[in-house]
Tab-separated table of C-alpha atoms and ligand atoms in Angstrom:
chain	number	residue	atom	x	y	z
A	1	MET	CA	-24.036	-5.709	-7.088
A	2	ILE	CA	-21.463	-5.967	-9.415
A	3	LYS	CA	-17.902	-5.051	-8.087
A	4	GLU	CA	-15.674	-3.207	-10.194
A	5	VAL	CA	-12.128	-4.941	-10.143
A	6	VAL	CA	-9.425	-2.787	-10.079
A	7	ILE	CA	-6.549	-5.508	-9.709
A	8	LYS	CA	-6.467	-8.537	-11.355
A	9	THR	CA	-3.400	-11.231	-11.087
A	10	ASP	CA	-3.501	-14.435	-12.720
A	11	LYS	CA	-0.125	-16.833	-11.500
A	12	LEU	CA	1.641	-13.839	-11.300
A	13	THR	CA	5.275	-14.886	-10.794
A	14	LYS	CA	8.665	-13.515	-10.158
A	15	ARG	CA	12.004	-15.490	-10.082
A	16	PHE	CA	15.356	-14.614	-9.390
A	17	GLY	CA	17.632	-17.118	-10.689
A	18	ASP	CA	16.311	-20.421	-9.426
A	19	PHE	CA	14.487	-18.535	-6.719
A	20	ILE	CA	10.854	-18.222	-6.725
A	21	ALA	CA	10.078	-14.911	-4.773
A	22	THR	CA	6.617	-14.579	-5.674
A	23	ASN	CA	5.020	-17.659	-7.012
A	24	GLU	CA	1.781	-17.873	-9.062
A	25	ILE	CA	-0.270	-15.229	-7.126
A	26	THR	CA	-3.974	-15.075	-8.353
A	27	PHE	CA	-6.264	-12.774	-6.634
A	28	GLU	CA	-8.631	-9.671	-7.628
A	29	VAL	CA	-8.976	-6.255	-5.632
A	30	TYR	CA	-12.082	-4.285	-5.913
A	31	ALA	CA	-12.789	-0.472	-6.583
A	32	GLY	CA	-12.864	1.430	-2.993
A	33	GLU	CA	-11.788	-1.650	-1.171
A	34	ILE	CA	-9.144	-1.564	1.531
A	35	PHE	CA	-7.030	-4.542	0.798
A	36	GLY	CA	-4.285	-5.675	3.379
A	37	PHE	CA	-1.164	-7.561	2.123
A	38	LEU	CA	0.262	-9.659	4.981
A	39	GLY	CA	3.253	-12.026	5.096
A	40	ALA	CA	6.268	-12.447	7.204
A	41	ASN	CA	9.571	-10.847	6.454
A	42	GLY	CA	10.755	-12.179	3.217
A	43	ALA	CA	7.539	-13.584	2.083
A	44	GLY	CA	7.607	-11.860	-1.121
A	45	LYS	CA	5.147	-8.895	-0.295
A	46	THR	CA	7.567	-5.959	-2.095
A	47	THR	CA	8.501	-7.883	-4.859
A	48	ALA	CA	4.469	-8.638	-5.745
A	49	MET	CA	3.944	-4.952	-5.107
A	50	LYS	CA	6.699	-3.536	-7.342
A	51	MET	CA	5.293	-5.779	-10.220
A	52	LEU	CA	1.578	-4.183	-9.709
A	53	CYS	CA	3.089	-0.710	-9.700
A	54	GLY	CA	4.889	-1.609	-13.173
A	55	LEU	CA	8.273	-1.040	-11.391
A	56	SER	CA	9.518	-4.825	-11.906
A	57	ARG	CA	8.612	-6.952	-14.837
A	58	PRO	CA	6.987	-10.507	-13.801
A	59	SER	CA	8.842	-13.789	-14.836
A	60	SER	CA	5.236	-15.101	-15.689
A	61	GLY	CA	1.618	-14.677	-15.368
A	62	ASN	CA	-0.567	-11.950	-16.024
A	63	ALA	CA	-2.261	-8.799	-14.342
A	64	THR	CA	-4.163	-5.707	-14.899
A	65	ILE	CA	-4.006	-2.841	-12.497
A	66	ALA	CA	-6.499	-0.216	-13.151
A	67	GLY	CA	-7.698	-2.169	-16.317
A	68	PHE	CA	-3.904	-1.866	-17.853
A	69	ASP	CA	-1.660	-4.606	-18.796
A	70	ILE	CA	1.405	-4.754	-16.648
A	71	TYR	CA	3.476	-5.885	-19.291
A	72	LYS	CA	2.612	-3.386	-21.938
A	73	GLN	CA	1.073	-0.499	-20.379
A	74	THR	CA	3.150	0.648	-17.409
A	75	GLU	CA	3.255	4.493	-18.065
A	76	GLN	CA	-0.394	4.237	-18.077
A	77	ILE	CA	-0.471	2.197	-14.639
A	78	LYS	CA	1.677	4.872	-13.217
A	79	ARG	CA	-0.551	7.817	-14.039
A	80	ASN	CA	-3.270	5.864	-12.384
A	81	ILE	CA	-1.887	4.793	-8.829
A	82	GLY	CA	-0.311	6.859	-5.899
A	83	TYR	CA	2.690	5.014	-3.697
A	84	MET	CA	3.971	5.680	-0.645
A	85	SER	CA	6.150	3.515	1.451
A	86	GLN	CA	8.067	3.944	4.910
A	87	LYS	CA	11.454	4.193	3.082
A	88	PHE	CA	10.523	6.521	0.431
A	89	SER	CA	8.052	9.234	0.682
A	90	LEU	CA	9.049	12.792	0.916
A	91	TYR	CA	11.933	15.233	0.503
A	92	GLU	CA	13.274	16.211	3.679
A	93	ASP	CA	15.039	19.032	2.757
A	94	LEU	CA	12.214	20.665	1.290
A	95	THR	CA	9.588	22.621	2.879
A	96	VAL	CA	5.869	21.037	3.117
A	97	LEU	CA	4.459	23.212	0.560
A	98	GLU	CA	7.195	22.425	-1.707
A	99	ASN	CA	6.699	18.896	-1.470
A	100	ILE	CA	3.063	19.118	-2.073
A	101	GLN	CA	3.858	21.101	-5.164
A	102	PHE	CA	6.890	18.876	-6.336
A	103	PHE	CA	4.617	15.813	-6.055
A	104	GLY	CA	1.738	17.343	-7.719
A	105	GLY	CA	3.510	18.436	-10.698
A	106	ILE	CA	4.976	14.784	-11.139
A	107	TYR	CA	1.437	13.532	-10.710
A	108	GLY	CA	0.449	15.932	-13.806
A	109	LEU	CA	-1.773	18.325	-11.906
A	110	SER	CA	-1.934	22.019	-13.512
A	111	ASP	CA	-0.284	24.835	-11.785
A	112	LYS	CA	-4.136	26.149	-10.893
A	113	GLN	CA	-5.013	22.569	-9.442
A	114	LEU	CA	-1.915	22.475	-7.602
A	115	LYS	CA	-2.503	25.606	-5.669
A	116	LYS	CA	-5.981	24.725	-4.840
A	117	LYS	CA	-5.231	21.460	-3.815
A	118	SER	CA	-2.171	22.360	-1.868
A	119	ASN	CA	-4.071	24.993	0.077
A	120	GLU	CA	-7.076	22.474	0.775
A	121	LEU	CA	-4.445	19.936	1.893
A	122	ILE	CA	-2.673	22.064	4.347
A	123	ASP	CA	-5.813	23.279	5.792
A	124	ILE	CA	-7.222	19.529	6.050
A	125	LEU	CA	-3.800	18.458	7.947
A	126	GLY	CA	-3.778	21.600	10.134
A	127	LEU	CA	0.063	22.506	8.770
A	128	GLN	CA	-0.878	26.071	8.066
A	129	LYS	CA	2.193	27.150	10.863
A	130	GLU	CA	4.199	24.144	9.419
A	131	SER	CA	3.815	24.754	5.356
A	132	LYS	CA	6.988	26.732	4.994
A	133	LYS	CA	8.911	24.412	7.505
A	134	LEU	CA	11.175	21.914	6.052
A	135	VAL	CA	9.501	18.387	6.395
A	136	ALA	CA	12.865	17.220	8.233
A	137	SER	CA	11.551	19.205	11.116
A	138	LEU	CA	8.162	17.297	11.097
A	139	PRO	CA	7.650	14.582	13.729
A	140	LEU	CA	7.511	11.109	11.796
A	141	GLY	CA	3.444	10.642	12.247
A	142	TRP	CA	2.976	13.989	10.699
A	143	LYS	CA	5.631	13.168	7.946
A	144	GLN	CA	3.348	9.709	7.097
A	145	LYS	CA	0.336	11.469	6.997
A	146	LEU	CA	1.672	14.317	4.617
A	147	ALA	CA	3.248	11.572	2.301
A	148	PHE	CA	0.071	9.684	2.168
A	149	SER	CA	-1.977	13.001	1.251
A	150	VAL	CA	0.523	13.754	-1.588
A	151	ALA	CA	0.530	10.137	-2.901
A	152	VAL	CA	-3.513	10.405	-3.276
A	153	LEU	CA	-3.383	14.295	-4.174
A	154	HIS	CA	-4.123	13.299	-7.994
A	155	GLU	CA	-6.738	11.005	-7.072
A	156	PRO	CA	-5.661	7.872	-8.182
A	157	LYS	CA	-7.510	4.889	-8.734
A	158	ILE	CA	-5.271	2.800	-6.552
A	159	VAL	CA	-2.799	3.836	-3.603
A	160	PHE	CA	-0.154	1.379	-2.825
A	161	LEU	CA	1.116	1.578	0.678
A	162	ASP	CA	4.231	-0.322	1.994
A	163	GLU	CA	4.447	-0.398	5.755
A	164	PRO	CA	3.366	3.411	5.605
A	165	THR	CA	3.065	3.400	9.392
A	166	GLY	CA	6.227	1.879	10.807
A	167	GLY	CA	7.820	3.255	13.638
A	168	VAL	CA	4.794	5.362	15.190
A	169	ASP	CA	2.641	4.979	18.151
A	170	PRO	CA	-0.901	3.441	17.959
A	171	ILE	CA	-2.640	6.763	18.300
A	172	ILE	CA	-1.036	7.948	15.237
A	173	ARG	CA	-1.496	4.847	13.364
A	174	ARG	CA	-5.077	5.236	14.120
A	175	GLN	CA	-5.157	8.662	12.774
A	176	PHE	CA	-3.376	7.702	9.727
A	177	TRP	CA	-6.173	5.275	9.188
A	178	ASP	CA	-8.520	7.998	9.211
A	179	LEU	CA	-6.946	9.182	6.073
A	180	ILE	CA	-7.152	5.878	4.483
A	181	TYR	CA	-11.013	5.756	5.614
A	182	GLN	CA	-11.516	8.919	3.992
A	183	ALA	CA	-9.730	8.189	0.638
A	184	ALA	CA	-11.340	4.919	0.170
A	185	ASP	CA	-14.794	6.524	0.744
A	186	LYS	CA	-13.944	8.782	-2.060
A	187	GLY	CA	-13.374	5.459	-4.292
A	188	ILE	CA	-9.763	5.139	-4.115
A	189	THR	CA	-8.647	1.457	-3.581
A	190	ILE	CA	-6.127	0.957	-1.123
A	191	PHE	CA	-3.453	-1.766	-1.415
A	192	VAL	CA	-1.450	-1.884	2.107
A	193	THR	CA	1.279	-4.149	3.663
A	194	THR	CA	1.479	-3.981	7.381
A	195	HIS	CA	3.475	-5.843	10.251
A	196	TYR	CA	0.751	-4.491	12.584
A	197	MET	CA	-2.051	-6.986	13.321
A	198	ASP	CA	-4.284	-4.218	14.542
A	199	GLU	CA	-3.915	-2.563	11.378
A	200	ALA	CA	-5.201	-5.659	9.515
A	201	GLU	CA	-8.198	-5.557	11.315
A	202	TYR	CA	-9.400	-2.443	9.706
A	203	CYS	CA	-8.915	-3.692	6.264
A	204	ASN	CA	-11.964	-5.195	4.365
A	205	ARG	CA	-9.939	-7.953	3.202
A	206	ILE	CA	-6.237	-9.287	3.880
A	207	SER	CA	-4.283	-12.014	1.881
A	208	ILE	CA	-1.435	-13.776	3.904
A	209	MET	CA	1.527	-14.836	2.074
A	210	VAL	CA	4.039	-17.394	3.307
A	211	ASP	CA	7.119	-18.273	1.139
A	212	GLY	CA	5.774	-16.535	-2.418
A	213	VAL	CA	2.247	-18.171	-1.975
A	214	ILE	CA	-1.076	-16.529	-0.966
A	215	GLU	CA	-2.007	-19.067	1.749
A	216	ALA	CA	-5.376	-17.214	2.622
A	217	LEU	CA	-7.579	-14.624	1.772
A	218	ASP	CA	-10.655	-13.258	2.952
A	219	SER	CA	-12.450	-10.481	5.119
A	220	PRO	CA	-10.717	-10.623	8.617
A	221	ILE	CA	-13.896	-12.189	10.052
A	222	ASN	CA	-13.949	-15.009	7.978
A	223	LEU	CA	-10.206	-15.695	8.537
A	224	LYS	CA	-10.919	-15.876	12.348
A	225	GLN	CA	-13.677	-18.402	11.640
A	226	GLN	CA	-11.924	-20.560	9.017
A	227	PHE	CA	-8.692	-20.766	11.533
A	228	THR	CA	-11.097	-20.870	14.571
A	229	THR	CA	-9.260	-17.958	16.231
A	230	SER	CA	-10.496	-14.768	18.016
A	231	THR	CA	-7.482	-12.681	16.476
A	232	ILE	CA	-5.872	-12.068	13.039
A	233	ASP	CA	-2.744	-12.365	14.972
A	234	GLU	CA	-3.241	-15.806	15.863
A	235	VAL	CA	-4.308	-16.656	12.106
A	236	PHE	CA	-1.029	-15.117	10.965
A	237	TYR	CA	1.192	-16.828	13.171
A	238	LYS	CA	-0.731	-20.171	12.329
A	239	LEU	CA	0.311	-19.850	8.776
A	240	ALA	CA	3.478	-17.970	9.082
A	241	ARG	CA	4.744	-20.979	11.162
A	242	ARG	CA	4.800	-23.159	7.830
A	243	ALA	CA	7.006	-20.851	6.314
A	244	LYS	CA	10.622	-22.112	5.437
A	245	ARG	CA	12.508	-18.963	4.463
A	246	THR	CA	15.270	-17.963	6.747
A	247	GLU	CA	14.009	-14.259	6.913
A	248	ASN	CA	10.751	-15.436	8.467
A	249	LEU	CA	12.712	-16.672	11.523
A	250	LYS	CA	13.634	-13.311	12.389
B	301	LIG	P1	9.750	-7.740	4.120
B	301	LIG	O1	8.385	-7.540	5.039
B	301	LIG	O2	11.027	-7.640	4.931
B	301	LIG	O3	9.784	-6.405	3.322
B	301	LIG	P2	8.658	-8.969	1.767
B	301	LIG	O4	7.554	-9.931	1.785
B	301	LIG	O5	8.495	-7.718	1.163
B	301	LIG	O6	9.523	-8.859	3.092
B	301	LIG	P3	10.582	-9.427	-0.673
B	301	LIG	O7	11.457	-8.099	-0.233
B	301	LIG	O8	9.418	-9.577	-1.709
B	301	LIG	O9	9.768	-9.900	0.902
B	301	LIG	O10	11.557	-10.740	-0.572
B	301	LIG	C1	11.088	-11.691	-1.236
B	301	LIG	C2	12.228	-12.900	-1.251
B	301	LIG	O11	12.810	-12.353	-2.683
B	301	LIG	C3	13.217	-12.788	-0.354
B	301	LIG	O12	14.025	-13.893	0.039
B	301	LIG	C4	14.458	-11.864	-1.045
B	301	LIG	O13	15.877	-11.877	-0.345
B	301	LIG	C5	14.425	-12.194	-2.392
B	301	LIG	N1	14.479	-11.224	-3.201
B	301	LIG	C6	13.851	-9.739	-3.238
B	301	LIG	N2	14.447	-8.919	-4.262
B	301	LIG	C7	15.612	-9.700	-4.914
B	301	LIG	C8	16.503	-9.763	-6.015
B	301	LIG	N3	16.546	-8.403	-6.631
B	301	LIG	N4	17.228	-10.723	-6.313
B	301	LIG	C9	17.500	-11.821	-5.321
B	301	LIG	N5	16.243	-11.975	-4.386
B	301	LIG	C10	15.556	-11.142	-4.415
């Protein structure tokens, strides 16, 4: 079966002055895949993700996202992706319903679609009683689930998740991953960074970045075989030990 490629990079590089934050990364991600993007602090994940989302211009190399060129077609890229990060997600001082309507509007849904989608979403998440409450009053785990659901409301081809589950307990994280699987089942490609190695094991394939370079890329099971370890945690530490950037020593 031929897999549809939705992210393709070729020697994608970002320099800040003399410093090479992301160094000639080359990889492909397939439609409907859950792709984990791992690396220690400072490895270059956020820098790479910003380029892939059309938010930061590469220094050299090429990439296409959902078939669109990251130099020339950034507006088309933004229309075909969803984005959620631990740092930026929802407006705390708007209600649950207002957030859904606000972001749905930005993503280009019509009033009719918005009404239907917001009702569906509130039902799926069981937030009927909370729909008119401020997001600030929700527990963190609920905010994250809502933020993810909002990011895929317009059924993008790809959703980028930058450390989406930071700070919540393993049970809530597991529930969050149920939402990820549901989205992937619908054909949405998931590109996710995480520092939690249990989450890395949930991905179809993962890449591990060290000092701006992708040092390993495969399914969790193949990587464990390749590095003769029983966990991805051990694979990660075998590779991260090689890192020279100071952030990695945190
Ligand atoms: P973390 O897990 O801590 O978020 P990361 O893998 O996402 O780390 P990046 O944020 O991509 O890492 O940073 C990679 C390197 O690039 C770091 O050394 C960082 O200090 C540097 N860097 C990032 N943005 C800039 C910038 N605008 N100017 C100069 N250096 C930068």
